[in-house]
Backbone as JSON, one array per atom type, in Angstrom:
{
  "sequence": "MALSDVFSKGVWVDQSGQSQLIEKEDVVLEVTGSLGKSGTGREICHQDGTCRFHGKEIDLKITPAVKNQLMDVAIRYWEGSVKIEGTKSNTDIRGRGYVELT",
  "N": [[-55.04, -15.59, -41.61], [-52.61, -13.68, -40.07], [-49.08, -13.8, -39.77], [-46.83, -13.28, -37.12], [-44.29, -13.58, -35.48], [-41.8, -13.13, -33.0], [-39.4, -14.26, -33.69], [-39.44, -14.51, -36.4], [-37.96, -14.2, -39.57], [-36.14, -13.39, -42.57], [-34.3, -13.57, -45.67], [-33.45, -11.3, -48.13], [-32.47, -11.57, -51.39], [-30.99, -9.94, -53.98], [-30.92, -9.44, -57.62], [-28.22, -9.18, -58.21], [-27.01, -10.7, -56.35], [-26.57, -9.67, -53.86], [-27.34, -9.64, -50.39], [-29.88, -9.03, -47.91], [-31.06, -8.72, -44.65], [-34.34, -9.55, -43.71], [-36.58, -8.24, -41.58], [-39.33, -8.9, -39.29], [-40.99, -6.68, -39.33], [-40.77, -5.72, -41.88], [-42.32, -7.08, -43.66], [-45.46, -8.56, -44.62], [-47.06, -11.45, -43.91], [-49.49, -13.8, -44.83], [-51.45, -16.57, -44.09], [-52.97, -18.83, -46.3], [-53.74, -21.4, -46.62], [-53.64, -24.78, -45.29], [-52.26, -27.94, -44.11], [-54.23, -29.33, -42.87], [-56.2, -30.49, -40.04], [-55.41, -31.54, -36.71], [-56.23, -34.3, -34.48], [-57.08, -32.93, -32.23], [-58.11, -30.65, -33.22], [-56.41, -28.58, -33.83], [-54.56, -26.68, -36.26], [-52.43, -28.44, -38.43], [-50.18, -27.74, -40.03], [-49.06, -24.87, -41.78], [-49.11, -23.96, -45.23], [-49.75, -22.72, -47.86], [-49.64, -19.27, -48.88], [-49.61, -15.62, -48.73], [-47.49, -12.82, -49.42], [-46.32, -9.65, -48.66], [-44.11, -7.02, -49.26], [-42.97, -4.26, -47.49], [-42.34, -1.1, -48.87], [-41.19, -2.07, -51.22], [-42.94, -2.56, -53.28], [-44.0, -5.13, -53.82], [-45.97, -7.97, -54.2], [-46.74, -11.22, -53.38], [-47.73, -14.61, -54.12], [-47.45, -17.63, -52.52], [-46.88, -21.01, -52.98], [-46.63, -24.5, -52.24], [-44.25, -26.51, -54.02], [-44.35, -29.22, -53.91], [-46.95, -30.82, -52.33], [-47.05, -32.22, -49.69], [-44.72, -31.67, -47.56], [-44.13, -32.0, -44.96], [-42.21, -32.38, -42.08], [-42.16, -34.93, -40.01], [-40.97, -35.28, -37.27], [-39.31, -35.23, -34.02], [-39.9, -32.53, -33.33], [-42.42, -31.26, -35.1], [-42.34, -29.87, -38.32], [-42.59, -27.82, -41.26], [-40.99, -27.87, -44.35], [-39.6, -26.88, -47.46], [-39.57, -26.81, -51.1], [-40.9, -24.08, -52.92], [-43.31, -22.49, -55.11], [-43.48, -19.32, -56.6], [-45.5, -16.59, -57.35], [-46.51, -13.41, -58.59], [-46.54, -9.82, -58.3], [-44.32, -7.12, -59.08], [-43.94, -3.82, -58.71], [-46.26, -3.59, -60.29], [-45.7, -5.36, -62.37], [-45.78, -8.6, -63.71], [-44.32, -11.34, -62.01], [-42.39, -14.34, -61.46], [-41.13, -17.16, -59.64], [-38.94, -19.36, -57.76], [-38.49, -20.87, -54.57], [-37.44, -21.49, -51.16], [-38.81, -22.58, -48.15], [-39.05, -22.65, -44.63], [-41.01, -23.62, -42.01], [-41.43, -23.4, -38.67]],
  "CA": [[-54.31, -15.38, -40.39], [-51.31, -13.04, -40.28], [-48.02, -14.35, -38.94], [-45.96, -12.25, -36.56], [-43.53, -14.14, -34.38], [-40.59, -12.33, -32.77], [-38.25, -14.94, -34.29], [-39.6, -14.56, -37.85], [-37.0, -13.42, -40.35], [-35.84, -13.92, -43.88], [-33.19, -12.92, -46.36], [-33.75, -10.8, -49.47], [-31.3, -11.65, -52.27], [-31.33, -9.27, -55.23], [-30.4, -10.06, -58.84], [-26.75, -9.16, -58.24], [-26.52, -11.62, -55.32], [-26.46, -8.98, -52.57], [-28.38, -10.08, -49.47], [-30.3, -8.09, -46.88], [-31.93, -9.35, -43.67], [-35.73, -9.09, -43.66], [-37.16, -8.31, -40.23], [-40.77, -9.12, -39.35], [-41.66, -5.41, -39.62], [-40.59, -5.41, -43.29], [-43.12, -7.97, -44.5], [-46.74, -9.04, -44.11], [-47.33, -12.81, -44.36], [-50.82, -14.28, -44.5], [-51.68, -17.98, -44.42], [-54.2, -19.03, -47.07], [-54.03, -22.83, -46.66], [-52.89, -25.62, -44.36], [-52.34, -29.38, -44.38], [-55.43, -29.89, -42.24], [-56.32, -30.37, -38.59], [-55.07, -32.72, -35.91], [-57.37, -34.85, -33.73], [-57.51, -31.95, -31.24], [-58.67, -29.5, -33.92], [-55.37, -27.59, -34.16], [-54.01, -26.81, -37.6], [-51.2, -29.21, -38.41], [-49.07, -26.97, -40.57], [-49.44, -23.94, -42.84], [-48.25, -24.02, -46.4], [-50.02, -21.67, -48.85], [-49.69, -17.96, -48.26], [-49.27, -14.42, -49.49], [-46.4, -12.08, -48.82], [-46.18, -8.28, -49.17], [-42.93, -6.36, -48.71], [-43.1, -2.81, -47.33], [-41.36, -0.28, -49.56], [-40.63, -2.69, -52.42], [-44.03, -2.75, -54.24], [-44.01, -6.54, -54.18], [-47.03, -8.83, -53.66], [-46.46, -12.58, -53.84], [-48.49, -15.78, -53.7], [-46.48, -18.69, -52.32], [-47.5, -22.33, -52.89], [-45.64, -25.58, -52.25], [-44.0, -27.23, -55.26], [-44.84, -30.55, -53.56], [-47.89, -30.51, -51.26], [-46.77, -32.7, -48.34], [-43.31, -31.62, -47.21], [-44.12, -31.94, -43.5], [-41.19, -33.19, -41.42], [-42.81, -35.48, -38.82], [-39.91, -35.73, -36.36], [-39.6, -34.84, -32.64], [-40.63, -31.26, -33.45], [-42.95, -31.26, -36.46], [-42.21, -28.61, -39.04], [-42.76, -27.91, -42.71], [-39.93, -27.23, -45.13], [-39.52, -27.38, -48.82], [-39.55, -26.0, -52.31], [-42.15, -23.36, -53.18], [-43.49, -21.71, -56.32], [-43.81, -17.94, -56.25], [-46.08, -15.78, -58.42], [-46.98, -12.15, -58.05], [-46.21, -8.61, -59.02], [-43.36, -6.15, -58.57], [-44.25, -2.56, -59.41], [-47.34, -3.92, -61.24], [-45.21, -6.23, -63.43], [-45.86, -10.0, -63.3], [-43.06, -12.03, -61.73], [-42.48, -15.74, -61.03], [-39.87, -17.65, -59.13], [-38.91, -20.55, -56.91], [-37.89, -20.54, -53.29], [-37.37, -22.49, -50.11], [-39.44, -22.08, -46.94], [-39.08, -23.51, -43.45], [-41.97, -23.13, -41.01], [-41.28, -24.17, -37.43]],
  "C": [[-52.96, -14.76, -40.74], [-50.29, -13.64, -39.32], [-47.15, -13.23, -38.41], [-45.29, -12.78, -35.31], [-42.24, -13.34, -34.23], [-39.36, -12.97, -33.42], [-38.35, -15.02, -35.81], [-38.56, -13.67, -38.52], [-36.79, -14.09, -41.69], [-34.65, -13.19, -44.47], [-33.66, -12.55, -47.76], [-32.45, -10.87, -50.26], [-31.69, -11.01, -53.6], [-30.66, -9.95, -56.42], [-28.88, -10.1, -58.91], [-26.15, -10.09, -57.19], [-26.32, -10.97, -53.96], [-27.61, -9.4, -51.67], [-28.64, -9.03, -48.39], [-31.26, -8.83, -45.95], [-33.32, -8.73, -43.73], [-36.23, -9.31, -42.24], [-38.67, -8.47, -40.35], [-41.54, -7.85, -39.67], [-41.64, -5.06, -41.11], [-41.58, -6.13, -44.2], [-44.44, -8.32, -43.81], [-46.98, -10.41, -44.74], [-48.73, -13.2, -43.92], [-50.96, -15.71, -44.98], [-52.99, -18.1, -45.18], [-54.55, -20.51, -47.18], [-53.17, -23.59, -45.69], [-53.04, -27.08, -44.77], [-53.58, -30.0, -43.78], [-55.38, -29.71, -40.74], [-55.95, -31.67, -37.91], [-56.34, -33.22, -35.22], [-57.9, -33.88, -32.69], [-58.1, -30.7, -31.88], [-57.66, -28.42, -34.25], [-54.89, -27.79, -35.58], [-52.65, -27.5, -37.52], [-50.03, -28.37, -38.9], [-49.58, -26.09, -41.7], [-48.54, -24.17, -44.04], [-48.54, -22.95, -47.43], [-50.06, -20.31, -48.17], [-49.44, -16.83, -49.25], [-48.24, -13.64, -48.72], [-46.32, -10.71, -49.48], [-44.99, -7.64, -48.47], [-43.16, -4.85, -48.66], [-41.98, -2.11, -48.11], [-40.77, -0.88, -50.82], [-41.68, -2.92, -53.51], [-44.08, -4.18, -54.75], [-45.13, -7.26, -53.43], [-46.83, -10.21, -54.25], [-47.48, -13.58, -53.32], [-47.49, -16.93, -53.65], [-47.22, -20.01, -52.15], [-46.42, -23.4, -52.94], [-45.48, -26.2, -53.64], [-44.47, -28.68, -55.12], [-45.7, -30.37, -52.31], [-47.44, -30.98, -49.87], [-45.27, -32.76, -48.09], [-43.15, -31.46, -45.69], [-43.05, -32.89, -42.97], [-41.78, -33.66, -40.09], [-41.75, -36.13, -37.93], [-40.26, -35.25, -34.96], [-40.34, -33.51, -32.55], [-41.09, -31.19, -34.9], [-42.79, -29.88, -37.09], [-42.36, -28.87, -40.53], [-41.57, -27.22, -43.36], [-39.97, -27.74, -46.54], [-39.54, -26.31, -49.89], [-40.91, -25.35, -52.5], [-42.1, -22.69, -54.54], [-43.95, -20.32, -55.89], [-44.34, -17.24, -57.5], [-46.53, -14.47, -57.81], [-46.64, -10.98, -58.94], [-45.14, -7.81, -58.29], [-43.56, -4.89, -59.38], [-45.23, -2.8, -60.56], [-46.87, -4.73, -62.45], [-45.25, -7.66, -62.9], [-44.47, -10.59, -63.1], [-43.37, -13.46, -61.29], [-41.11, -16.16, -60.51], [-40.04, -18.93, -58.35], [-38.24, -20.13, -55.62], [-37.87, -21.74, -52.36], [-37.94, -21.86, -48.85], [-39.32, -23.11, -45.84], [-39.99, -22.87, -42.42], [-41.86, -24.01, -39.78], [-42.17, -23.6, -36.35]]
}
């Protein structure tokens, strides 16, 4: 499933610390896993995914560092530390990050 919400956004921070806003048109996110289904059959929360950036030759696989980081409060959402693996210009890369899915 591809994600494309009008409120989706992110921030790209390069090695020098410069930041650039990432708009939804700049990236393709695809969900590859979730925490499971609720009693009504709806997916509870997405966590695993892939991410491709237009114009940057970057393909990433994103997985939670800790599987269950679901915040079960008034509005349920997932947030937490993630592991990142992938390629940039056909060179292997790895990293860590933080994701919040609401």
